[in-house]
Amino acid sequence: MSAADIPGATGLEPPGSPALRRLRALKAESWIMLAGILAIFAALLAFLALPLYALLKKSVEDDKGAFVGLINFQEYFASAGLVTSIGNSLTIAFLTMVISCTLAFTFAYGLTRTCMPFKRMFRALATIPILAPSLLPAISLIYLFGNQGVIKGLLFGESIYGPIGIMIAMVFYIFPHVMMIMVTALSTTDARLYEAADALGTRPMRVFFTITIPGAIYGIVSAMVVAFTLTITDFGVPKVIGGQYNVLATDIYKQVVGQQNFSMGAVVGLVLLIPAVFSFLIDRHVQKKQVALLSARAVPFHPKPHKMRDTGLLIFCILMSVFLIGILGMAAYASFVTFWPYDLSLSLVNYDFDRVDPNGWSSFYNSLKMAGFTAVIGVTIIFLGAYMVEKGQNFPKLRGLFHMLAIVPMAVPGLVLGLAYVFFFSRPENPLSVFYSTMAILVVCTIVHFYTVSHLTMLTALKQIDKEFESVSSSLKVPFYRTMFRVHVPICLPAISEVMMYLFVNAMTTVSAVVFLYSPDTKLAAITVLNLDDVGDTAEAAAMSMVIVATSVTVRVAHGLLMRGMNARHSAWRQR
Amino acid sequence: MARKSKTKSPPKRAFLEIRDVSKKFGDFTALTDITLDIVEGELICFLGPSGCGKTTLLRAIAGLDYQTTGRIYQKGRDISDAPPADRDFGIVFQSYALFPNMTVAKNIAYGLVNRRMARKAVADRVQELLELVGLPGSDDKFPAALSGGQQQRVALARALATSPGMLLLDEPLSALDAKVREQLRHELKDLQRSLGITTVMVTHDQEEALSMADRIVVMSDGRIAQVGTPMEIYRNPVNAYVADFIGSMNFLRGRMGAGGQVKVGRLKIALPEGAAKQFAKGDDVVVCIRPEDVAVRNLERFKAKKFTMTINDVEFLGSFCRVTLDVDGDKDAELVADFSINLMRDFNLVRGGKLDVALPGRRLQVFRDEGQGGEES
Ligand SMILES: Nc1ncnc2c1ncn2[C@@H]1O[C@H](COP(=O)(O)OP(=O)(O)O)[C@@H](O)[C@H]1O
Ligand SMILES: [Mg+2]
């Protein structure tokens, strides 16, 4: 029957645009969704995009705020000292990348491709450095190889203060990040490739170079990029052990905190942003390819025993663990020694922080408070943001834009973000300047700093949830937020707990972003470590580092217990 | 059973009227000018290969994704721009989409709780629905403890809980094993008939559509190819595409010769008069006949000519045999026929043997040949 036969059903479009009509027909819940997206979007704009713009603007202004074009850049590149730092930074980053990737690959190979024992233990040991601020390995190295170091002789007269110290400390600090990427890369392989090679009688060396390496290549590239970026943007290590060896990260600090030269600080910040953005782009590109490789994967690989290989890698993993434990152990030991190196009796005297720093223990409580707020507020915002990106029903363009903005923090080094905050929030004409030098700005800055990884973790968890839940929910006339609370939140609890732990531990250990933003009242434990080391109270610095490590370990253990309890309680419906 | 929407248009409006609905994803057109009436109480199937736009049309009906242009009326009310919550339907997906952290009872009650029903009334309704879908006593189980078939029953109960005016099913049986699928087919059909609920079911499985639907909408590339009862569509496909998609079909490509005959390889097939008139001499045509329509017994009955063919292959398929025939090595005129075991025995059919067959004129479908593989839009 044609439309004309039926009274009423003309099939004609009513006047006005369909988008407008649909907007008008939307229920209250959609407006709530829109308000939510807009709020989080505005927050990211205010606390990420606008500060970065302020940094950019500052780099073309003089200290009084007048526009001067590229003069600051000219001045920067005319200064031999500053340009040397670029070379130094690149050298250090490159060498650290090569060393840490080689070590991490070998370690990961042992964990994934051999039948050696204690794999789980090695894996757990290798993640220790994540729990400590990057200052810790540097302090520890001073005790080991410094002027009064225990095994100073091993350096054959070279000084630990400088490139050697920076590199060793950096290798310690970035090892877990690089190792975990390598493990993922080596885990995703197809056993049939190896069986085919075996059947053709291929020699092991050839198998390694024609199958193993190409199969893991994207992961390797990704690990290299991460190693490079982490090294070039880290501030704590070169600050403590760099000596006279200048790098970009310490230059920023010196320009801004030392010489109060904000414009020049902005220029160095932008220079530091270049490698970070560049590696970020490479990493994104490579990860897309990795996904394609992964989906083609079929039969999981199970290593067969091979005595020589297994023994060799076991020895390597033991040595690597000794290195990691040794660094941590040295700092722990030094923190208990009464007066290095003259009175080696053990005591808690170095933990009496208030003796050497008026903000001693209070800085630790500040850190706990800051980390707690960061974890709780951060996970709430990040969950809601990820939920809207992944499960939102309307406003696709806005959601896409928000997702893009949420990825940006990954490309912004902490130092640069902190500096950008200084420029943006310190201006009295900015209404948001009331935040400046409060606890709130530290919390906000830390959430933004670690936003991307948390956002992606949450997104992954949400993606695994049936995408039809929203459709079912709206067909049953149940508003989306009710289903979100009753279904998505419970299912995502493991990811929520993991993101909270991640945010908490990072908030405890981070230095770079907050170093420009704290005030005496809001000083953090990791900053206290920096200050103590600066004035020569190295033992107290080691002790404070250990307090941070202990806190992180506690949180990590609590997370583990929570997960176990949750899995037991929800065993009826939770898989795994 | 056989409702013909095309001929007798009732004066009252159909339950659901879809008018010129099109849907674009960017530059890609997923639906083109879909116009369709759905009658109250019927089970209508959207049938077509994967990617032809069935789900897109279903989601437009549900309001989950709006159509780009066109109108949709439910019981005369224009719902084209209404959000899903303002429409009146229950929906079931291939993935079941049960909330894993809730028990069966909580899942079923999900839409009821929101309506401020008394707790007792909700519990009673849940029991009633569990009985209805044949799962009494499963209240406190979690979905993970149920088989796929049971999960889909729970999903169905949840969709029916609020007594919606229309039920939308998107490939509800596709994720299930063949055995369970067949059983659920019957149950679903019985349930639908006894409740009398207007139901739209999307499927790519022609057998499913043929066995369950009151009417089938065959879709291809975002358009409707044919609408009709299963019998109409099986017996009188409107084009080679539909003929190919529904059931098995022989496609004999040939050219119109003189006297209403089609030349296929060395065969000359006489067309019935009505069919012959549509084509001129020299036209490229496709002659279609279903394997079960190839005649062997009592050939004198047919006016059609006898052909002597060689048996190339015999495939034993349980209750019948599928036999591949050709005319003296002429690959252009290869023919597949389904013969009962009885017939196989009576004629002693074996590979390499000879056989006389006829192609009864009233069983032939003839279409203009417009390319490969029976494709046509
Ligand atoms: N959200 C979307 N964006 C872009 N293209 C889509 C989207 N959804 C579906 N399509 C495309 O529209 C076509 C029809 O899809 P769909 O209706 O799901 O097919 P079916 O259900 O018949 O298998 C497909 O080609 C599909 O790729
Ligand atoms: Mg579909």
PDB file of C-alpha atoms in Angstrom, chain A residues 1-14 17-19 21-27 29-30 393-394 465-491 570-575, chain B residues 5-6 8-14 17 19-20 35 37 59 64 66-71 73 78 80-91 93 95-102 106-107 110-111 113-115 142-145 158-159 161-162 170:
ATOM      1  CA  MET A   1       0.000   0.000   0.000  1.00  0.00           C
ATOM      2  CA  SER A   2       1.282   3.393  -0.779  1.00  0.00           C
ATOM      3  CA  ALA A   3       1.551   6.115   1.776  1.00  0.00           C
ATOM      4  CA  ALA A   4      -1.290   8.034   0.164  1.00  0.00           C
ATOM      5  CA  ASP A   5      -3.798   5.257   0.872  1.00  0.00           C
ATOM      6  CA  ILE A   6      -3.533   5.711   4.581  1.00  0.00           C
ATOM      7  CA  PRO A   7      -5.178   8.586   6.297  1.00  0.00           C
ATOM      8  CA  GLY A   8      -2.678  10.607   8.234  1.00  0.00           C
ATOM      9  CA  ALA A   9       0.519   8.891   7.223  1.00  0.00           C
ATOM     10  CA  THR A  10       1.833  11.397   4.766  1.00  0.00           C
ATOM     11  CA  GLY A  11       5.457  10.455   5.220  1.00  0.00           C
ATOM     12  CA  LEU A  12       6.284  14.124   4.934  1.00  0.00           C
ATOM     13  CA  GLU A  13       8.999  15.639   7.065  1.00  0.00           C
ATOM     14  CA  PRO A  14       7.629  18.144   9.535  1.00  0.00           C
ATOM     15  CA  SER A  17      15.738  20.448  11.165  1.00  0.00           C
ATOM     16  CA  PRO A  18      15.641  16.874  12.465  1.00  0.00           C
ATOM     17  CA  ALA A  19      18.594  17.552  14.780  1.00  0.00           C
ATOM     18  CA  ARG A  21      13.510  18.196  16.782  1.00  0.00           C
ATOM     19  CA  ARG A  22      15.487  15.349  18.305  1.00  0.00           C
ATOM     20  CA  LEU A  23      17.184  17.710  20.699  1.00  0.00           C
ATOM     21  CA  ARG A  24      13.793  18.936  21.821  1.00  0.00           C
ATOM     22  CA  ALA A  25      12.510  15.403  22.279  1.00  0.00           C
ATOM     23  CA  LEU A  26      15.472  14.404  24.458  1.00  0.00           C
ATOM     24  CA  LYS A  27      14.739  13.261  27.975  1.00  0.00           C
ATOM     25  CA  GLU A  29      18.790  12.056  31.250  1.00  0.00           C
ATOM     26  CA  SER A  30      20.325  13.182  27.980  1.00  0.00           C
ATOM     27  CA  GLN A 393      24.531   7.820  23.203  1.00  0.00           C
ATOM     28  CA  ASN A 394      24.296  11.359  21.874  1.00  0.00           C
ATOM     29  CA  ILE A 465      31.148  -4.499  28.698  1.00  0.00           C
ATOM     30  CA  ASP A 466      28.382  -5.392  26.263  1.00  0.00           C
ATOM     31  CA  LYS A 467      27.643  -2.304  24.212  1.00  0.00           C
ATOM     32  CA  GLU A 468      23.934  -3.129  24.143  1.00  0.00           C
ATOM     33  CA  PHE A 469      23.388  -2.468  27.863  1.00  0.00           C
ATOM     34  CA  GLU A 470      22.529   1.140  27.070  1.00  0.00           C
ATOM     35  CA  SER A 471      20.039   0.049  24.426  1.00  0.00           C
ATOM     36  CA  VAL A 472      18.397  -2.433  26.780  1.00  0.00           C
ATOM     37  CA  SER A 473      18.322   0.164  29.492  1.00  0.00           C
ATOM     38  CA  SER A 474      16.635   2.803  27.380  1.00  0.00           C
ATOM     39  CA  SER A 475      14.136   0.277  25.993  1.00  0.00           C
ATOM     40  CA  LEU A 476      13.206  -0.460  29.608  1.00  0.00           C
ATOM     41  CA  LYS A 477      12.955   3.282  30.200  1.00  0.00           C
ATOM     42  CA  VAL A 478      15.675   3.174  32.834  1.00  0.00           C
ATOM     43  CA  PRO A 479      17.877   6.298  32.738  1.00  0.00           C
ATOM     44  CA  PHE A 480      21.505   5.688  31.790  1.00  0.00           C
ATOM     45  CA  TYR A 481      22.988   6.828  35.094  1.00  0.00           C
ATOM     46  CA  ARG A 482      21.015   4.228  36.989  1.00  0.00           C
ATOM     47  CA  THR A 483      22.399   1.465  34.788  1.00  0.00           C
ATOM     48  CA  MET A 484      25.853   2.997  35.038  1.00  0.00           C
ATOM     49  CA  PHE A 485      25.769   2.800  38.845  1.00  0.00           C
ATOM     50  CA  ARG A 486      24.108  -0.566  39.064  1.00  0.00           C
ATOM     51  CA  VAL A 487      25.941  -2.361  36.270  1.00  0.00           C
ATOM     52  CA  HIS A 488      29.018  -0.595  34.925  1.00  0.00           C
ATOM     53  CA  VAL A 489      30.493   0.505  38.220  1.00  0.00           C
ATOM     54  CA  PRO A 490      30.279  -2.957  39.833  1.00  0.00           C
ATOM     55  CA  ILE A 491      31.723  -4.645  36.738  1.00  0.00           C
ATOM     56  CA  HIS A 570      31.719 -12.036  43.320  1.00  0.00           C
ATOM     57  CA  SER A 571      32.916 -15.434  42.184  1.00  0.00           C
ATOM     58  CA  ALA A 572      29.351 -16.272  41.163  1.00  0.00           C
ATOM     59  CA  TRP A 573      29.434 -13.775  38.337  1.00  0.00           C
ATOM     60  CA  ARG A 574      32.965 -12.440  37.926  1.00  0.00           C
ATOM     61  CA  GLN A 575      35.070 -14.424  35.507  1.00  0.00           C
TER      62      GLN A 575
ATOM     63  CA  SER B   5      -0.254  -6.391   2.401  1.00  0.00           C
ATOM     64  CA  LYS B   6       0.104  -5.413  -1.220  1.00  0.00           C
ATOM     65  CA  LYS B   8      -6.024  -5.684   0.250  1.00  0.00           C
ATOM     66  CA  SER B   9      -5.130  -2.514   2.055  1.00  0.00           C
ATOM     67  CA  PRO B  10      -7.354  -2.277   5.130  1.00  0.00           C
ATOM     68  CA  PRO B  11      -8.780   1.147   5.836  1.00  0.00           C
ATOM     69  CA  LYS B  12      -7.278   1.258   9.294  1.00  0.00           C
ATOM     70  CA  ARG B  13      -3.641   2.163   9.682  1.00  0.00           C
ATOM     71  CA  ALA B  14      -0.989  -0.473  10.182  1.00  0.00           C
ATOM     72  CA  GLU B  17       4.367   2.435   9.313  1.00  0.00           C
ATOM     73  CA  ARG B  19       7.899   5.742   5.257  1.00  0.00           C
ATOM     74  CA  ASP B  20      10.875   6.427   2.962  1.00  0.00           C
ATOM     75  CA  THR B  35       8.759   1.884   3.083  1.00  0.00           C
ATOM     76  CA  ASP B  37       3.897  -1.608   6.992  1.00  0.00           C
ATOM     77  CA  ARG B  59      17.646   0.380  15.506  1.00  0.00           C
ATOM     78  CA  LEU B  64      18.511   3.775  19.178  1.00  0.00           C
ATOM     79  CA  TYR B  66      17.901   7.840  14.189  1.00  0.00           C
ATOM     80  CA  GLN B  67      17.177   7.530  10.493  1.00  0.00           C
ATOM     81  CA  THR B  68      18.666  10.319   8.379  1.00  0.00           C
ATOM     82  CA  THR B  69      15.389  10.995   6.549  1.00  0.00           C
ATOM     83  CA  GLY B  70      11.928   9.459   6.522  1.00  0.00           C
ATOM     84  CA  ARG B  71       9.151   8.970   9.072  1.00  0.00           C
ATOM     85  CA  TYR B  73       4.570   5.924  12.880  1.00  0.00           C
ATOM     86  CA  ASP B  78       4.741   9.963  14.653  1.00  0.00           C
ATOM     87  CA  SER B  80      10.349   9.514  14.075  1.00  0.00           C
ATOM     88  CA  ASP B  81      12.223  11.835  16.413  1.00  0.00           C
ATOM     89  CA  ALA B  82      11.251  10.297  19.735  1.00  0.00           C
ATOM     90  CA  PRO B  83      14.014   8.912  21.936  1.00  0.00           C
ATOM     91  CA  PRO B  84      13.808   5.172  22.703  1.00  0.00           C
ATOM     92  CA  ALA B  85      12.317   5.776  26.118  1.00  0.00           C
ATOM     93  CA  ASP B  86       9.322   7.478  24.452  1.00  0.00           C
ATOM     94  CA  ARG B  87       8.638   4.480  22.230  1.00  0.00           C
ATOM     95  CA  ASP B  88       6.991   1.253  23.212  1.00  0.00           C
ATOM     96  CA  PHE B  89       9.124  -1.816  22.600  1.00  0.00           C
ATOM     97  CA  GLY B  90      11.210  -4.529  24.222  1.00  0.00           C
ATOM     98  CA  ILE B  91      14.454  -5.585  22.617  1.00  0.00           C
ATOM     99  CA  PHE B  93      20.127  -8.926  21.202  1.00  0.00           C
ATOM    100  CA  SER B  95      24.676 -11.199  22.777  1.00  0.00           C
ATOM    101  CA  TYR B  96      21.828 -11.588  25.330  1.00  0.00           C
ATOM    102  CA  ALA B  97      23.099  -8.409  27.036  1.00  0.00           C
ATOM    103  CA  LEU B  98      22.172  -9.695  30.484  1.00  0.00           C
ATOM    104  CA  PHE B  99      23.657  -7.780  33.393  1.00  0.00           C
ATOM    105  CA  PRO B 100      26.264 -10.229  34.706  1.00  0.00           C
ATOM    106  CA  ASN B 101      26.277  -8.855  38.245  1.00  0.00           C
ATOM    107  CA  MET B 102      22.566  -9.382  38.774  1.00  0.00           C
ATOM    108  CA  LYS B 106      16.935  -8.943  39.201  1.00  0.00           C
ATOM    109  CA  ASN B 107      17.596  -8.896  35.472  1.00  0.00           C
ATOM    110  CA  TYR B 110      15.122  -4.373  35.936  1.00  0.00           C
ATOM    111  CA  GLY B 111      12.513  -2.433  33.974  1.00  0.00           C
ATOM    112  CA  VAL B 113      11.562  -1.694  39.557  1.00  0.00           C
ATOM    113  CA  ASN B 114      11.827   1.631  37.838  1.00  0.00           C
ATOM    114  CA  ARG B 115       8.051   1.883  37.528  1.00  0.00           C
ATOM    115  CA  PHE B 142      23.620 -15.531  37.834  1.00  0.00           C
ATOM    116  CA  PRO B 143      23.661 -15.393  34.034  1.00  0.00           C
ATOM    117  CA  ALA B 144      27.139 -16.962  33.984  1.00  0.00           C
ATOM    118  CA  ALA B 145      25.629 -20.142  35.442  1.00  0.00           C
ATOM    119  CA  ARG B 158      13.270  -9.109  30.641  1.00  0.00           C
ATOM    120  CA  ALA B 159      12.126  -7.578  27.347  1.00  0.00           C
ATOM    121  CA  ALA B 161       8.389  -7.795  31.557  1.00  0.00           C
ATOM    122  CA  THR B 162       6.950  -4.338  30.993  1.00  0.00           C
ATOM    123  CA  ASP B 170      18.222  -8.783  16.596  1.00  0.00           C
TER     124      ASP B 170
END
